[in-house]
Coordinates of C-alpha atoms in Angstrom, one line a residue:
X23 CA -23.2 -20.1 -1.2
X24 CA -22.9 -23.4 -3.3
X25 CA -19.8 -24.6 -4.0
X26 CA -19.9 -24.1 -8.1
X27 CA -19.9 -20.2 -7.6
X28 CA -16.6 -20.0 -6.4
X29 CA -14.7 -20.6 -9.9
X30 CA -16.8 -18.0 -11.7
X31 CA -14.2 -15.3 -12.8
X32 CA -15.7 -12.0 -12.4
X33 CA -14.4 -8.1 -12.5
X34 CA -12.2 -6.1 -9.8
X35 CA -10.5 -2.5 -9.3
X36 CA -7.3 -2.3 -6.7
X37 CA -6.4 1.1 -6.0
X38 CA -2.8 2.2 -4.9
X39 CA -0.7 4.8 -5.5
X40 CA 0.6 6.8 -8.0
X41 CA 3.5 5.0 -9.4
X42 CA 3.0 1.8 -8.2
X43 CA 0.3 0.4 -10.8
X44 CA 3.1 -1.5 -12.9
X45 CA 4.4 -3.5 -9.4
X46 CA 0.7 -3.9 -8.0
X47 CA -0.4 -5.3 -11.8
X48 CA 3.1 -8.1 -11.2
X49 CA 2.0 -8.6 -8.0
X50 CA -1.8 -9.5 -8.8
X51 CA 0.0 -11.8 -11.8
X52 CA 1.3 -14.2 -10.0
X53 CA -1.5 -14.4 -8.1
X54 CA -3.5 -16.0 -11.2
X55 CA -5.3 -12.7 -11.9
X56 CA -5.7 -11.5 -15.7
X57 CA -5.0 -8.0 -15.8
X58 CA -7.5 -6.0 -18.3
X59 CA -6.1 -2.6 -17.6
X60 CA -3.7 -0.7 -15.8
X61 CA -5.0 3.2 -15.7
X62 CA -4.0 5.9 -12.9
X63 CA -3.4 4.3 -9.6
X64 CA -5.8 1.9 -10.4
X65 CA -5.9 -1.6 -11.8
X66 CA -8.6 -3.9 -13.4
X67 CA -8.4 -7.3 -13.2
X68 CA -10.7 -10.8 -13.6
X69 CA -10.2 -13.4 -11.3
X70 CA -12.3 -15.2 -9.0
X71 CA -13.7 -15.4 -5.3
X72 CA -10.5 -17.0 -4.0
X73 CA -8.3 -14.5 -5.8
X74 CA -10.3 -11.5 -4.0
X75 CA -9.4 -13.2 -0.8
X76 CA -5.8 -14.1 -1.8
X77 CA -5.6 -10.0 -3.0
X78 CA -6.6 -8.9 0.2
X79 CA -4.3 -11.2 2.1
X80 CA -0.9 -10.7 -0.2
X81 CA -1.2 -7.7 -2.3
X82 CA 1.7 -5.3 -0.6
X83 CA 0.6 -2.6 -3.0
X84 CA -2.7 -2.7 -3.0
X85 CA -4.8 0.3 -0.8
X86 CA -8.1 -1.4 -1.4
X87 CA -9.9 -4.1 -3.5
X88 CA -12.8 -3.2 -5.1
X89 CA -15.4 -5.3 -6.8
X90 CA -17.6 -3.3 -9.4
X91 CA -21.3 -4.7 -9.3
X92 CA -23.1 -2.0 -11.5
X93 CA -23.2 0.9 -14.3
X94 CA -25.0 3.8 -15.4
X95 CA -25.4 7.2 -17.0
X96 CA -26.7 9.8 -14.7
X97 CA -27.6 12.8 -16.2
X98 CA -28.8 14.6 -13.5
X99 CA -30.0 14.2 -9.7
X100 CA -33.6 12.4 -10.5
X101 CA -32.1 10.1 -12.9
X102 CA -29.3 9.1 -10.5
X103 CA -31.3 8.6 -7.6
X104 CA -34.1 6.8 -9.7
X105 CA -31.2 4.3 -11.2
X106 CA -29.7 3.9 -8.2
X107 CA -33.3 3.0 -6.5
X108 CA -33.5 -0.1 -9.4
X109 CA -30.8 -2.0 -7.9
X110 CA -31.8 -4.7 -5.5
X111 CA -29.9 -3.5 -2.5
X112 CA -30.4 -6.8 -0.9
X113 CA -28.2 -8.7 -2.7
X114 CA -25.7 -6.3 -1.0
X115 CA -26.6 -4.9 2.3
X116 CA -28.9 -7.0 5.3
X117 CA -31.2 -4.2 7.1
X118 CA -29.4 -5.0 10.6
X119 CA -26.3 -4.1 8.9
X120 CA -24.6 -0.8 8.6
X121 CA -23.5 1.0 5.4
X122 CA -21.0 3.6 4.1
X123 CA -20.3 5.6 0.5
X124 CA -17.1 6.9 -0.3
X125 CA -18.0 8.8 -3.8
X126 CA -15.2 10.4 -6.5
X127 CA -16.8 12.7 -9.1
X128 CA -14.2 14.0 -11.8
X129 CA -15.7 16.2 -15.1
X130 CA -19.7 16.0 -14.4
X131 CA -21.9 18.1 -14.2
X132 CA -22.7 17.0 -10.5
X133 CA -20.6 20.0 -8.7
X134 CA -19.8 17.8 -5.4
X135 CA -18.8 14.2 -4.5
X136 CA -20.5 14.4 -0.6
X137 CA -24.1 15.8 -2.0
X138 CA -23.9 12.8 -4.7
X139 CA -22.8 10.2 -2.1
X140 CA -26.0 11.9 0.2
X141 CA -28.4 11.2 -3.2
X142 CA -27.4 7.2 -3.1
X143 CA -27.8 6.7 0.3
X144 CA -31.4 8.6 0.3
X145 CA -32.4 6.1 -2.6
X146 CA -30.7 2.8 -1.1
X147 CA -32.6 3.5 2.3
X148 CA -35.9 4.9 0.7
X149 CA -35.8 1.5 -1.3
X150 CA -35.5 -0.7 2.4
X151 CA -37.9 1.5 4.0
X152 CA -40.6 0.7 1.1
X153 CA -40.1 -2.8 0.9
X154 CA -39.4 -3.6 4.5
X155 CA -40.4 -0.6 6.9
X156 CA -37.0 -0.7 8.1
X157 CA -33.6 0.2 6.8
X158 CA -29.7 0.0 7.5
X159 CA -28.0 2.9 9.3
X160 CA -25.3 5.0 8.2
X161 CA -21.6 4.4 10.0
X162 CA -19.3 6.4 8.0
X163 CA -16.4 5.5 10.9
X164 CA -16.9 1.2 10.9
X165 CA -19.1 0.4 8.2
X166 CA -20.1 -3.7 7.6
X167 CA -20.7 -2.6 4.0
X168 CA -18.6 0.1 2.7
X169 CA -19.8 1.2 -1.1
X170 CA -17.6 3.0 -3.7
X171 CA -19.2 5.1 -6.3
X172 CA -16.6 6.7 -9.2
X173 CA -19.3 9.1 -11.4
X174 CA -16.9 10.3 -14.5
X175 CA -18.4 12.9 -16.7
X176 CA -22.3 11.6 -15.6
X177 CA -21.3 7.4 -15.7
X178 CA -21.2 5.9 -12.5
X179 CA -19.9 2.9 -11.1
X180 CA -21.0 1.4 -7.8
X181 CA -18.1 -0.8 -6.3
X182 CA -18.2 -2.7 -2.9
X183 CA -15.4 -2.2 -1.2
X184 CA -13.6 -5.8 -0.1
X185 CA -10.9 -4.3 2.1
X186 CA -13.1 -2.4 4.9
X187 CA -10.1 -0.6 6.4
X188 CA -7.1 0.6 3.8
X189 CA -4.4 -2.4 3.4
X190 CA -1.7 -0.3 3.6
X191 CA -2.3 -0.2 7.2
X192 CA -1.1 -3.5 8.1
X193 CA -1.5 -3.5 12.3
X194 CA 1.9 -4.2 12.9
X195 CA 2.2 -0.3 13.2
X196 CA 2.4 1.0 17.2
X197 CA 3.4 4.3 16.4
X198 CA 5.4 6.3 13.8
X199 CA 7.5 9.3 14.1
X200 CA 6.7 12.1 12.6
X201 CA 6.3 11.3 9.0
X202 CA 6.6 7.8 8.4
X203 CA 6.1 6.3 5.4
X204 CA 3.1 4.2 4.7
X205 CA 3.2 0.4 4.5
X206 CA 2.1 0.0 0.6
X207 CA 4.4 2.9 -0.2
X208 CA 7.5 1.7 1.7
X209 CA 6.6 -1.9 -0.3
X210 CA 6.7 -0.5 -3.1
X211 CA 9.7 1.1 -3.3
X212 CA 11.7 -1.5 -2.2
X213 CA 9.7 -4.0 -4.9
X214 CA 10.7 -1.1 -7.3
X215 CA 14.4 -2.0 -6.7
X216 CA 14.1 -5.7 -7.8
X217 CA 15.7 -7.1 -4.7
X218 CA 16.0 -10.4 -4.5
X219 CA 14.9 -10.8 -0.9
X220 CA 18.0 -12.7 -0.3
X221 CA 21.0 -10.0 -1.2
X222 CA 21.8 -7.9 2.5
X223 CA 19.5 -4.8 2.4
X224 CA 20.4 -1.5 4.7
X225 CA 18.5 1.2 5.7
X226 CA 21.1 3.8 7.7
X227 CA 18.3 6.7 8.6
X228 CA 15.6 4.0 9.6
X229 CA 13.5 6.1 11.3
X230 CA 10.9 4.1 12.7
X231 CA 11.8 1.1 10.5
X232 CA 8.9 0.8 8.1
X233 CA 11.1 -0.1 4.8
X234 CA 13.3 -2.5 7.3
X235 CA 9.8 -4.4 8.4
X236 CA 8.2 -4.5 4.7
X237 CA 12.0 -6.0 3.5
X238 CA 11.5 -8.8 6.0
X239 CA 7.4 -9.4 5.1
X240 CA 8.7 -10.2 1.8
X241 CA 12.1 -11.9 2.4
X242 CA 10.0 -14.4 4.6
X243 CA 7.4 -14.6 2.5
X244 CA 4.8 -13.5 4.7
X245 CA 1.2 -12.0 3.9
X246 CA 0.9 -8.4 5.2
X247 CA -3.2 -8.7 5.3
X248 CA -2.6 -11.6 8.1
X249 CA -1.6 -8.2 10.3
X250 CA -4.9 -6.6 8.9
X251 CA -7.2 -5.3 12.6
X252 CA -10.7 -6.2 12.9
X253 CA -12.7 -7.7 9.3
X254 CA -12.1 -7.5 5.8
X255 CA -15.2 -5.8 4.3
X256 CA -15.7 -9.1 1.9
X257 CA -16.3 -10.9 5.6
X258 CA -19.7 -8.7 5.9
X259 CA -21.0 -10.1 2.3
X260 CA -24.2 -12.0 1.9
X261 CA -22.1 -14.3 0.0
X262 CA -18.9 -14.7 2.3
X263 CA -17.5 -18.3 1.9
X264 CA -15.9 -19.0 5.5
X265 CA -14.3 -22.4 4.3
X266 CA -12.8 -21.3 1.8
X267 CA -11.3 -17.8 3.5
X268 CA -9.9 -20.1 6.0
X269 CA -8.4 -22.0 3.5
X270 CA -6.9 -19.3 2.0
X271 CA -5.3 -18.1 5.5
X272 CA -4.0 -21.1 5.7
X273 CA -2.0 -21.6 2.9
X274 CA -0.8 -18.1 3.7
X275 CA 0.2 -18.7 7.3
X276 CA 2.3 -21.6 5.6
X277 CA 3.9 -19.7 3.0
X278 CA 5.8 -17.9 5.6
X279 CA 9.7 -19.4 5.9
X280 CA 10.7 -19.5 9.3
X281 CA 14.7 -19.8 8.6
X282 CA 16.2 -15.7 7.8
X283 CA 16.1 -15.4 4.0
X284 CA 18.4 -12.0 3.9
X285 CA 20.6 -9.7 6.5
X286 CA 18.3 -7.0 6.8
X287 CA 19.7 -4.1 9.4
X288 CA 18.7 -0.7 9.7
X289 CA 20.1 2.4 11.7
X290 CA 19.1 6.0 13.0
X291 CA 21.4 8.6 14.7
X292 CA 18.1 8.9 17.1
X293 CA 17.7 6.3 19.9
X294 CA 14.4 7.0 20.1
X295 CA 13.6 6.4 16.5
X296 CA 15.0 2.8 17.3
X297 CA 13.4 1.7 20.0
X298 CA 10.2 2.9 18.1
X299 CA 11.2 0.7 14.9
X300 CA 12.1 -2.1 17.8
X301 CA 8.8 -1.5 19.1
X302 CA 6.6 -2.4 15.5
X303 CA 9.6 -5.0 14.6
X304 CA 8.0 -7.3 17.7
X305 CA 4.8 -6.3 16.9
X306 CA 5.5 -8.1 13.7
X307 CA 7.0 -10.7 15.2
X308 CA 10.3 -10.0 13.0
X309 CA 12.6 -9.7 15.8
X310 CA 14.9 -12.7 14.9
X311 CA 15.0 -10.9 11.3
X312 CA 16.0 -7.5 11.6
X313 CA 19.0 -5.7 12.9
X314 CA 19.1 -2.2 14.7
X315 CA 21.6 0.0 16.1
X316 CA 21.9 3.5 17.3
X317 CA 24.4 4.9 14.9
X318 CA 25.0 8.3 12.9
X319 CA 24.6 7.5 9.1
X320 CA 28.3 8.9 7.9
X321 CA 29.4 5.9 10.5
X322 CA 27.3 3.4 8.5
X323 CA 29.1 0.5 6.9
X324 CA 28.2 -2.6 4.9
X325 CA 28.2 -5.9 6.7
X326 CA 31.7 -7.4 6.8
X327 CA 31.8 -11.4 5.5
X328 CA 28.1 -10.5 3.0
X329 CA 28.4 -10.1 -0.9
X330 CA 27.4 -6.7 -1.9
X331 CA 23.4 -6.1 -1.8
X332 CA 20.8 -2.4 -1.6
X333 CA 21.4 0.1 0.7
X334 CA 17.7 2.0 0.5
X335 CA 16.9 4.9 2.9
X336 CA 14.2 7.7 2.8
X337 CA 16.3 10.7 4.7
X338 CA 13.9 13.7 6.0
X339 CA 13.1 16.5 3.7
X340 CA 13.7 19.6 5.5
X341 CA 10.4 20.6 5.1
X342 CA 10.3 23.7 8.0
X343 CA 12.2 27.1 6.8
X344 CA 15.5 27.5 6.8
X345 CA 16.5 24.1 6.8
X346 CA 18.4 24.7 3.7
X347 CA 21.8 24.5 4.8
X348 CA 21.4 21.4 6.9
X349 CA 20.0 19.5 4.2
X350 CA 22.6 20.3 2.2
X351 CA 24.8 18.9 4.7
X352 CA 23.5 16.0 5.5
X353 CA 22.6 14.8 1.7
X354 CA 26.7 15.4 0.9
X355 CA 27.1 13.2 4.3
X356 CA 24.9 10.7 3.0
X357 CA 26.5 10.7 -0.4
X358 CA 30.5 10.4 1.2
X359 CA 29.1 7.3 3.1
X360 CA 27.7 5.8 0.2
X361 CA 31.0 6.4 -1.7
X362 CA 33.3 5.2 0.9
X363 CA 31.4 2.9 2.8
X364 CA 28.8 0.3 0.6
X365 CA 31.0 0.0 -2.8
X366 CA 29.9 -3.1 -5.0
X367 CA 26.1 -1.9 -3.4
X368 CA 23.1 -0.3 -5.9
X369 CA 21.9 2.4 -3.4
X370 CA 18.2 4.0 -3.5
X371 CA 17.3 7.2 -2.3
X372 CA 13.5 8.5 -1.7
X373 CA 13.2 11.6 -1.0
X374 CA 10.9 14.5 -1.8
X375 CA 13.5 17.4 -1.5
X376 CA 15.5 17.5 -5.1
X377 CA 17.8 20.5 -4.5
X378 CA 19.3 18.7 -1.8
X379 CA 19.7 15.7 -3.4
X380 CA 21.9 16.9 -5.7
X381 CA 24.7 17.0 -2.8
X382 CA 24.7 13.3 -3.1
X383 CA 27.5 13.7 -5.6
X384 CA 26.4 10.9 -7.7
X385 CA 24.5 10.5 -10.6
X386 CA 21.3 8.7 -10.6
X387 CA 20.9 5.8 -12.9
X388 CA 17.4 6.1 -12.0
X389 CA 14.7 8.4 -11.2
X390 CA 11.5 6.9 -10.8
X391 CA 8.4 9.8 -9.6
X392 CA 6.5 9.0 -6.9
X393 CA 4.1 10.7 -4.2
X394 CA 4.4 10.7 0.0
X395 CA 1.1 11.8 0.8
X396 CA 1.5 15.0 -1.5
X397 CA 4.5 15.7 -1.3
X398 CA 6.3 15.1 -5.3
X399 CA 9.0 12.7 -4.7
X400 CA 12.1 10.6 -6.7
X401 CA 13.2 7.4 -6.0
X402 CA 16.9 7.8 -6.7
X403 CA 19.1 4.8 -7.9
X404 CA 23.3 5.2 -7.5
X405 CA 25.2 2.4 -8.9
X406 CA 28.6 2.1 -6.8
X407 CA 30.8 0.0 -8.6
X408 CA 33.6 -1.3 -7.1
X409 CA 37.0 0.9 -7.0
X410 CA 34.9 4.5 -8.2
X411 CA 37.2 5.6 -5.1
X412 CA 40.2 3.9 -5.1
X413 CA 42.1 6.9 -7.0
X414 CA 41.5 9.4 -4.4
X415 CA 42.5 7.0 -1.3
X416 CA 45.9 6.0 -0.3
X417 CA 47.3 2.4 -0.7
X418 CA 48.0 2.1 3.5
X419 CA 44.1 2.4 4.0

């Protein structure tokens, strides 16, 4: 593609998740986009070629990248399939290549999203087999191309999807205990704290260490997408620009500061958790940046000889029956450690069981709603000033 189409600004959608759309619209700032509209776990932007690269490569928030390319009304099946059919589908997709379409319908009259995503394909393959006599498969697994259509009460938008496989799973990953948290969520929380990247940042029920391993991507300034497996879907486009992606890795690749920007350490009473989290820290090639340790969280402490900075942890839910009482327990444990141990700190809690919560013994400065897969979750902000337990402790200690 000539060199003067790089600079013209066009129209993009990134998805994320509910309650991140304010840090994902920051985040594609300072990247150079201009952000048109922040909606519901979506956010529109203008920017150009470059900046889709650049998105893929350094939005922590982001699940995908999409890049709208048309719009219609569809009032019922023969109009949808007849519009979709007037599209030049070879501006988009080569024969030899395989194709995907992911399709959301909300409030039409078109009862399901799979028999609507079936009606596109039929029309973007009938249209190949007229003109050529042969046509792209279907891969719904590994698609080169994948396509988005979003139909809301009968208007549709056709997307092309720039990520290929979901950014939030960064590669790094080897494998999670039971329910980790994902990448972009565990990035988002801790970019919803406002840390600084340099202030000491403690996690004392790690698990296996996904908040420790996003604190260090950003402390070290390093691009999660250069951990991304296998293509970006943008790589598969008819008008991929290889110089100037390469360009773009490059500059990310020397963003990255080598010298440790923040103590960043991270615990869990379970030795098996950690050698899990020490397994995906050298995946990420963050060993010289992280601490572990097997250690029960009431015996967590804050780093002697390093100013006050977050402790941040996402303790389990107690999701199974009769869990109740142990929950209980261990939320009051967490909240006597928090007290006694990490004064001067702000603490955050994320956690999707409330009742328990409330054993903390502390009240939340902040409650920001979020979702863990579907599970209805706070993130929970304690401010522990210095000397809130002086009064109750003797002199001697």
């Amino acid at each position: 593609m000539s060199e003067n189409r790089r600079d013209v600004p066009f129209f993009m959608t990134a998805t994320t998740q509910f309650g991140l759309e304010e840090v994902l619209a920051q985040e594609l700032r300072s990247l150079g986009a201009k952000i048109e509209k922040i909606g519901q776990r979506a956010v529109e932007f203008t920017g150009t070629k470059q900046l889709l690269y650049e998105a893929n490569l350094w939005c922590r928030t982001a699940v995908r990248i999409l890049k709208p390319f048309a719009g219609f009304y569809a009032h019922d099946e023969k109009a949808l399939y007849r519009e979709v059919g007037r599209l030049d589908w070879s501006q988009y997709i080569r024969p030899e290549q395989t194709f995907a379409i992911t399709a959301v319908v909300n409030k039409s009259t078109f009862e399901h999203s799979l028999y609507v995503a079936q009606l596109t394909k039929d029309a973007i393959v009938d249209q190949f087999r007229n003109r050529t006599g042969s046509r792209p498969s279907v891969d719904v697994k590994n698609p080169d191309i994948r396509l988005h259509l979003h139909m809301i009460e009968n208007d549709v938008v056709l997307s092309l999807d720039a990520s290929g496989e979901s950014l939030h799973r960064r590669g790094y990953r080897q494998q999670t205990n039971v329910a980790p948290l994902n990448e972009a969520l565990a990035a988002g929380i801790i970019l919803l704290t406002g840390w600084d990247g340099k202030k000491p940042f403690i996690d004392p029920m790690c698990g296996s260490g996904t908040l420790l391993t996003e604190a260090a991507l950003i402390a070290q300034r390093i691009a999660p997408g250069l951990y991304h497996q296998g293509k970006f879907g943008f790589q598969n486009w008819p008008d991929f620009d290889q110089a100037l992606w390469e360009s773009v890795q490059m500059d990310a690749r020397s963003a990255r500061i080598e010298e440790p920007q923040a103590y960043i350490a991270g615990s869990d009473l379970s030795a098996d958790y950690i050698e899990l989290a020490r397994e995906n820290v050298v995946a990420a090639d963050l060993e010289d940046y992280i601490r572990l340790g097997v250690r029960d969280v009431k015996d967590a402490q804050a780093p002697a000889q390093e100013p006050a900075g977050i402790v941040i942890s996402n303790p389990p839910y107690g999701e199974r029956i009769g869990e109740e009482t142990q929950m209980d327990a261990l939320y009051k444990t967490i909240g006597d450690t928090l007290k006694t141990s990490f004064q001067g700190y702000d603490a955050y809690l994320f956690t999707g069981n409330l009742e328990a919560a409330k054993r903390v013994g502390l009240k939340a400065s902040r409650r920001t709603p979020l979702y863990n897969g579907p599970i209805d979750c706070r993130l929970l902000k304690y401010e522990l000033y210095q000397g809130t337990r002086k009064a109750a402790r003797p002199e001697s200690e």
